[in-house]
Tab-separated table of C-alpha atoms in Angstrom:
chain	number	residue	atom	x	y	z
R	532	MET	CA	0.054	-0.038	0.137
R	533	SER	CA	1.478	3.350	-0.901
R	534	ALA	CA	2.108	6.171	1.223
R	535	HIS	CA	1.219	9.937	1.190
R	536	GLN	CA	4.304	11.894	2.522
R	537	HIS	CA	4.272	15.793	3.377
R	538	ASP	CA	7.718	17.606	4.460
R	539	HIS	CA	6.148	20.532	6.191
R	540	SER	CA	9.531	22.269	6.939
R	541	GLU	CA	9.375	25.389	9.617
R	542	HIS	CA	8.397	28.431	8.139
R	543	SER	CA	9.460	31.334	9.603
R	544	HIS	CA	6.922	34.806	9.509
R	545	SER	CA	9.457	36.788	10.644
R	546	HIS	CA	10.022	38.481	7.046
R	547	SER	CA	6.364	39.460	6.832
R	548	HIS	CA	6.685	40.916	10.499
R	549	GLY	CA	9.929	42.843	9.397
R	550	SER	CA	8.770	43.713	6.072
R	551	GLY	CA	5.264	44.828	7.512
R	552	LYS	CA	7.108	47.230	10.136
R	553	VAL	CA	9.286	48.667	7.112
R	554	LEU	CA	6.013	49.174	5.426
R	555	LEU	CA	4.125	50.856	8.019
R	556	PHE	CA	6.988	53.436	8.952
R	557	ALA	CA	7.475	54.087	4.906
R	558	LEU	CA	3.512	54.704	4.886
R	559	ILE	CA	3.493	57.653	7.372
R	560	LEU	CA	6.408	59.526	5.963
R	561	THR	CA	5.024	59.126	2.368
R	562	GLY	CA	1.222	60.211	3.727
R	563	ALA	CA	3.016	63.297	5.446
R	564	PHE	CA	4.700	64.775	2.802
R	565	ALA	CA	2.218	63.997	0.229
R	566	MET	CA	-0.035	66.344	1.667
R	567	VAL	CA	3.091	69.315	1.520
R	568	GLU	CA	3.167	68.162	-1.910
R	569	VAL	CA	-0.755	68.899	-2.843
R	570	VAL	CA	-0.810	72.054	-1.425
R	571	ALA	CA	2.654	73.143	-2.946
R	572	GLY	CA	1.460	71.669	-6.380
R	573	VAL	CA	-2.307	73.866	-6.081
R	574	LEU	CA	-0.283	76.770	-5.241
R	575	ALA	CA	2.355	76.800	-8.125
R	576	ASN	CA	-0.621	75.333	-10.709
R	577	SER	CA	2.121	72.462	-11.830
R	578	LEU	CA	1.254	69.232	-12.900
R	579	ALA	CA	4.452	67.588	-12.286
R	580	LEU	CA	4.277	68.373	-8.749
R	581	LEU	CA	0.594	67.521	-8.603
R	582	SER	CA	1.105	64.503	-10.339
R	583	ASP	CA	4.222	63.588	-8.136
R	584	ALA	CA	1.752	64.344	-4.810
R	585	GLY	CA	-0.976	62.253	-6.695
R	586	HIS	CA	1.742	59.340	-6.770
R	587	MET	CA	2.611	59.806	-3.193
R	588	LEU	CA	-0.917	59.623	-1.714
R	589	THR	CA	-1.427	56.292	-3.949
R	590	ASP	CA	1.592	55.311	-2.327
R	591	SER	CA	0.298	55.611	1.135
R	592	LEU	CA	-2.511	53.378	-0.284
R	593	SER	CA	-0.469	51.020	-1.538
R	594	LEU	CA	2.036	50.856	1.436
R	595	ALA	CA	-0.814	50.680	3.772
R	596	VAL	CA	-2.264	47.602	1.728
R	597	GLY	CA	1.027	46.268	1.614
R	598	ALA	CA	1.383	46.567	5.463
R	599	PHE	CA	-1.839	44.841	6.087
R	600	ALA	CA	-1.198	41.989	3.360
R	601	ALA	CA	2.145	41.158	5.462
R	602	TRP	CA	0.207	40.994	8.686
R	603	LEU	CA	-2.004	38.591	6.872
R	604	ALA	CA	0.799	36.467	5.363
R	605	SER	CA	2.189	35.874	8.958
R	606	ARG	CA	-0.769	34.701	10.226
R	607	PRO	CA	-0.886	30.777	11.040
R	608	ALA	CA	-2.438	28.012	9.083
R	609	SER	CA	-6.091	27.225	10.045
R	610	ARG	CA	-8.698	24.687	9.039
R	611	GLN	CA	-10.144	27.137	6.656
R	612	HIS	CA	-6.648	28.285	4.821
R	613	SER	CA	-4.499	25.187	5.114
R	614	PHE	CA	-1.532	26.853	3.618
R	615	GLY	CA	-2.334	30.120	6.043
R	616	LEU	CA	-2.732	33.468	4.141
R	617	GLN	CA	0.547	33.633	2.151
R	618	ARG	CA	-1.237	34.378	-0.934
R	619	ALA	CA	-2.158	37.791	0.715
R	620	GLU	CA	1.265	38.954	-0.548
R	621	VAL	CA	0.352	38.207	-4.042
R	622	LEU	CA	-3.136	39.713	-3.785
R	623	GLY	CA	-1.793	42.967	-2.335
R	624	ALA	CA	0.795	43.463	-5.021
R	625	LEU	CA	-2.050	42.498	-7.647
R	626	PHE	CA	-4.171	45.552	-6.137
R	627	ASN	CA	-0.887	47.833	-6.242
R	628	VAL	CA	-0.447	46.846	-9.809
R	629	ILE	CA	-3.780	47.514	-11.090
R	630	PHE	CA	-4.035	50.788	-9.033
R	631	MET	CA	-0.890	52.046	-10.383
R	632	PHE	CA	-2.693	51.525	-14.012
R	633	VAL	CA	-5.471	53.901	-12.817
R	634	VAL	CA	-3.190	56.450	-11.574
R	635	VAL	CA	-0.941	56.631	-14.634
R	636	ALA	CA	-3.844	56.630	-16.869
R	637	PHE	CA	-5.471	59.794	-14.999
R	638	ILE	CA	-1.981	61.198	-15.053
R	639	ALA	CA	-1.379	60.938	-18.993
R	640	TRP	CA	-4.833	62.366	-19.597
R	641	GLU	CA	-4.235	65.333	-17.344
R	642	ALA	CA	-0.729	65.794	-19.448
R	643	VAL	CA	-2.214	65.426	-22.805
R	644	GLU	CA	-4.599	68.123	-22.220
R	645	ARG	CA	-2.229	70.273	-20.849
R	646	LEU	CA	-0.017	69.995	-23.862
R	647	PHE	CA	-2.665	71.829	-25.854
R	648	ASP	CA	-3.429	74.605	-23.016
R	649	ALA	CA	-0.034	74.779	-20.665
R	650	PRO	CA	-0.826	77.250	-18.040
R	651	GLU	CA	1.574	79.365	-16.095
R	652	VAL	CA	3.737	77.384	-13.979
R	653	ASP	CA	6.065	78.497	-10.549
R	654	GLY	CA	9.013	76.825	-11.640
R	655	GLY	CA	10.954	77.798	-8.099
R	656	ALA	CA	8.202	76.279	-6.264
R	657	VAL	CA	8.282	73.134	-8.268
R	658	LEU	CA	11.904	72.937	-7.911
R	659	LEU	CA	11.995	73.598	-4.045
R	660	VAL	CA	9.232	70.630	-3.269
R	661	GLY	CA	10.380	68.141	-6.152
R	662	GLY	CA	13.749	68.410	-4.474
R	663	LEU	CA	12.375	67.862	-1.048
R	664	GLY	CA	10.101	65.130	-2.202
R	665	LEU	CA	13.164	63.232	-4.020
R	666	LEU	CA	14.576	63.005	-0.736
R	667	VAL	CA	11.823	61.613	1.268
R	668	ASN	CA	11.496	59.119	-1.852
R	669	VAL	CA	15.248	58.184	-2.090
R	670	PHE	CA	14.763	57.102	1.877
R	671	VAL	CA	11.898	55.321	1.467
R	672	ALA	CA	13.033	53.369	-1.394
R	673	TRP	CA	16.358	52.633	0.333
R	674	LEU	CA	14.245	51.546	3.530
R	675	LEU	CA	12.178	49.045	1.228
R	676	MET	CA	15.278	47.819	-0.758
R	677	ARG	CA	17.271	46.712	2.097
R	678	GLY	CA	14.183	44.486	3.350
R	679	GLU	CA	13.172	41.539	2.292
R	680	GLN	CA	12.214	41.612	-1.571
R	681	ASN	CA	8.782	39.373	-1.547
R	682	MET	CA	6.152	40.375	-3.894
R	683	ASN	CA	4.295	42.438	-1.653
R	684	VAL	CA	7.323	44.782	-0.868
R	685	ARG	CA	7.953	44.847	-4.926
R	686	GLY	CA	4.308	46.151	-5.447
R	687	ALA	CA	5.069	48.819	-2.824
R	688	LEU	CA	8.312	49.477	-4.084
R	689	LEU	CA	6.831	50.189	-7.698
R	690	HIS	CA	4.735	53.021	-6.220
R	691	VAL	CA	7.868	54.752	-4.424
R	692	MET	CA	10.085	54.334	-7.501
R	693	GLY	CA	6.977	55.876	-9.573
R	694	ASP	CA	7.139	58.616	-6.806
R	695	LEU	CA	11.089	59.037	-7.167
R	696	LEU	CA	10.939	59.267	-11.140
R	697	GLY	CA	7.934	61.751	-10.602
R	698	SER	CA	10.380	63.620	-8.162
R	699	VAL	CA	12.768	63.769	-10.753
R	700	ALA	CA	10.611	64.971	-13.474
R	701	ALA	CA	8.940	67.653	-10.706
R	702	ILE	CA	13.014	68.946	-10.362
R	703	ALA	CA	13.533	68.990	-14.065
R	704	ALA	CA	10.475	70.754	-14.772
R	705	GLY	CA	10.879	73.429	-12.288
R	706	LEU	CA	14.532	73.946	-13.507
R	707	ILE	CA	13.536	74.258	-16.968
R	708	ILE	CA	10.657	76.562	-16.476
R	709	TYR	CA	12.645	78.571	-13.603
R	710	LEU	CA	15.408	79.001	-16.344
R	711	GLY	CA	12.890	80.752	-18.820
R	712	GLY	CA	11.918	77.474	-20.781
R	713	PRO	CA	8.944	76.782	-22.321
R	714	ALA	CA	5.826	75.351	-19.361
R	715	ILE	CA	4.747	72.528	-21.683
R	716	MET	CA	7.901	70.568	-20.071
R	717	ASP	CA	5.477	69.991	-17.504
R	718	PRO	CA	3.352	67.609	-18.815
R	719	LEU	CA	5.881	66.443	-21.407
R	720	LEU	CA	7.779	65.145	-18.044
R	721	SER	CA	4.836	63.816	-16.952
R	722	LEU	CA	4.173	61.390	-19.851
R	723	LEU	CA	7.889	60.545	-19.330
R	724	VAL	CA	7.193	59.297	-16.084
R	725	CYS	CA	3.859	57.620	-16.765
R	726	ALA	CA	6.030	55.554	-19.617
R	727	LEU	CA	8.519	54.509	-17.122
R	728	ILE	CA	6.517	53.429	-14.447
R	729	LEU	CA	4.312	51.335	-16.842
R	730	VAL	CA	7.146	49.236	-17.661
R	731	SER	CA	7.587	48.214	-14.118
R	732	ALA	CA	4.250	47.496	-13.640
R	733	VAL	CA	3.684	45.111	-16.578
R	734	ARG	CA	6.779	43.132	-15.140
R	735	LEU	CA	5.426	42.924	-11.641
R	736	LEU	CA	1.983	42.185	-13.122
R	737	ARG	CA	3.697	39.454	-15.161
R	738	ALA	CA	5.064	38.131	-11.778
R	739	VAL	CA	1.977	38.146	-9.819
R	740	THR	CA	-0.318	36.494	-12.697
R	741	GLN	CA	2.384	33.602	-12.668
R	742	VAL	CA	1.712	32.698	-8.837
R	743	LEU	CA	-2.077	33.102	-9.298
R	744	MET	CA	-2.130	30.852	-12.343
R	745	GLU	CA	-0.098	28.483	-10.614
R	746	GLY	CA	2.772	28.414	-12.785
R	747	VAL	CA	6.327	27.005	-11.968
R	748	PRO	CA	8.175	29.668	-10.402
R	749	PRO	CA	10.788	31.640	-12.182
R	750	GLY	CA	14.141	29.971	-11.800
R	751	ILE	CA	13.247	26.241	-11.317
R	752	GLU	CA	12.979	24.236	-14.390
R	753	PRO	CA	10.817	20.954	-14.180
R	754	ALA	CA	13.435	18.624	-16.310
R	755	GLN	CA	16.146	19.624	-14.221
R	756	VAL	CA	14.034	19.133	-10.831
R	757	ARG	CA	12.694	15.568	-12.301
R	758	SER	CA	16.525	14.495	-13.127
R	759	ALA	CA	17.961	15.677	-9.513
R	760	LEU	CA	15.224	13.267	-8.146
R	761	THR	CA	16.072	10.517	-10.563
R	762	GLU	CA	19.713	10.405	-9.114
R	763	VAL	CA	18.752	9.530	-5.717
R	764	ASP	CA	19.665	5.967	-5.094
R	765	GLY	CA	16.252	3.826	-5.461
R	766	VAL	CA	14.303	6.268	-7.738
R	767	GLN	CA	13.449	4.889	-10.892
R	768	ALA	CA	11.392	7.518	-12.276
R	769	VAL	CA	9.245	10.610	-11.202
R	770	HIS	CA	5.925	11.486	-12.990
R	771	ASP	CA	3.018	13.526	-12.269
R	772	LEU	CA	4.945	16.141	-11.575
R	773	HIS	CA	3.691	19.950	-10.378
R	774	ILE	CA	5.534	22.768	-9.214
R	775	TRP	CA	3.951	25.915	-7.869
R	776	SER	CA	4.006	28.926	-5.677
R	777	LEU	CA	2.719	29.595	-2.595
R	778	SER	CA	3.883	33.048	-2.150
R	779	SER	CA	7.093	34.843	-3.733
R	780	SER	CA	9.718	33.152	-1.577
R	781	ASN	CA	7.629	29.556	-0.514
R	782	HIS	CA	7.252	27.044	-3.382
R	783	ALA	CA	5.501	23.465	-3.645
R	784	LEU	CA	5.965	20.229	-5.337
R	785	ALA	CA	3.880	17.382	-5.634
R	786	ALA	CA	4.903	14.102	-7.541
R	787	HIS	CA	4.527	10.472	-7.748
R	788	VAL	CA	8.066	8.639	-7.300
R	789	ASP	CA	8.659	5.036	-8.314
R	790	ILE	CA	11.043	3.396	-6.416
R	791	ASP	CA	13.140	-0.021	-6.211
R	792	SER	CA	10.713	-1.501	-3.241
R	793	LEU	CA	8.472	0.754	-1.003
R	794	ALA	CA	10.407	-1.290	1.942
R	795	GLN	CA	12.947	1.670	0.923
R	796	TRP	CA	10.581	4.592	1.082
R	797	SER	CA	11.745	5.440	4.606
R	798	GLN	CA	15.320	6.043	3.411
R	799	VAL	CA	14.370	7.579	-0.153
R	800	LEU	CA	12.097	10.443	1.401
R	801	PRO	CA	14.551	12.331	3.372
R	802	GLN	CA	17.061	12.129	0.453
R	803	ILE	CA	14.299	13.574	-1.972
R	804	GLN	CA	13.569	16.426	0.659
R	805	GLN	CA	17.014	17.268	0.912
R	806	VAL	CA	17.116	17.856	-2.934
R	807	LEU	CA	14.181	19.857	-3.147
R	808	ARG	CA	15.206	21.980	-0.341
R	809	GLU	CA	18.887	22.629	-0.783
R	810	ARG	CA	19.055	22.499	-4.769
R	811	PHE	CA	15.934	24.198	-5.570
R	812	GLY	CA	14.249	25.753	-2.303
R	813	ILE	CA	11.326	23.968	-2.540
R	814	THR	CA	9.885	23.557	1.343
R	815	HIS	CA	6.692	21.907	0.455
R	816	SER	CA	6.454	18.481	-0.863
R	817	THR	CA	3.890	16.204	-1.408
R	818	LEU	CA	5.278	12.559	-2.435
R	819	GLN	CA	3.447	9.500	-3.202
R	820	PRO	CA	5.920	6.590	-3.487
R	821	GLU	CA	4.830	3.980	-6.272
R	822	ASP	CA	6.411	0.318	-6.766
R	823	ALA	CA	8.444	0.775	-9.915
R	824	ALA	CA	8.117	-3.090	-10.942
R	825	LEU	CA	4.733	-2.896	-10.632
R	826	ALA	CA	4.304	0.610	-12.858
R	827	GLY	CA	6.139	-1.345	-15.427
R	828	ARG	CA	3.928	-4.159	-15.516
R	829	CYS	CA	0.842	-2.098	-15.841
R	830	GLU	CA	2.359	-0.185	-18.383
R	831	LEU	CA	1.778	-3.639	-20.550
R	832	ASP	CA	-1.461	-4.930	-18.892
R	833	ALA	CA	-4.291	-2.252	-18.789
R	834	GLY	CA	-6.089	-4.158	-15.695
R	835	CYS	CA	-3.204	-4.628	-13.830
R	836	GLY	CA	-3.891	-3.877	-9.882
R	837	ALA	CA	-7.537	-4.097	-10.163
R	838	ASP	CA	-7.716	-6.884	-7.943
R	839	ALA	CA	-5.232	-5.909	-5.553
R	840	PRO	CA	-6.409	-5.286	-1.902
């Protein structure tokens, strides 16, 4: 009789707690400065500054979502959620990506309108506030990049990097206008920032979709996994192999393993788990052993095993 074995390695939630604290601190800092930029943008009549303020306000929301998702991901497993709530990290990233698309569309629309009717802009105010915004965004981005790079943090970082580019655009627009350049540079630079943000947003959306569709995690090749497992003494073949992600840093595997004798399973299983953990970073595996000799006979006889107890 075949056995159904699981490898439940210990999963530390310290990363989720740590990323949650960083996101919360970044939320407070970003939200406070966003209000400063809103006031300055209205007074200076600058779309580049208002778009940067809009980015920072959406950052505040994205960081709040990220912090909440990190807290959910750290919750232990339950009867209703046997894997825990690790997918909250992915859902938080998905929300941030979709929200970023909405923000970019709004700013692009406003920028196009201003291309045909560029208002007067206070270049000095834009230059000053944009410079302060750049410092804030650099500091927040540094906080996020030095922490755990899970998908949730990447979603929040996408917004912050968008803000950072927005601050650079605001500084450039302010400097050009302050030196006597055309006011149309304000919406033009805003459109450039939108294009740069879209590139990063699409990349993250692909990564999120890969996890939600239970695709094979990036960097793991199923053929290599199968080959590595068949190198374990006693393993003849591996089939019905499935590899997917529970979160951006936690991968799972399920497979049927043909071995020389079921009596060997207690020695073979730990070796397989070690290979999966050390070579591929797969910490959760569901492995079903099967008698290789019986499997070979069944390939020739369709009724093989039908009368087995």
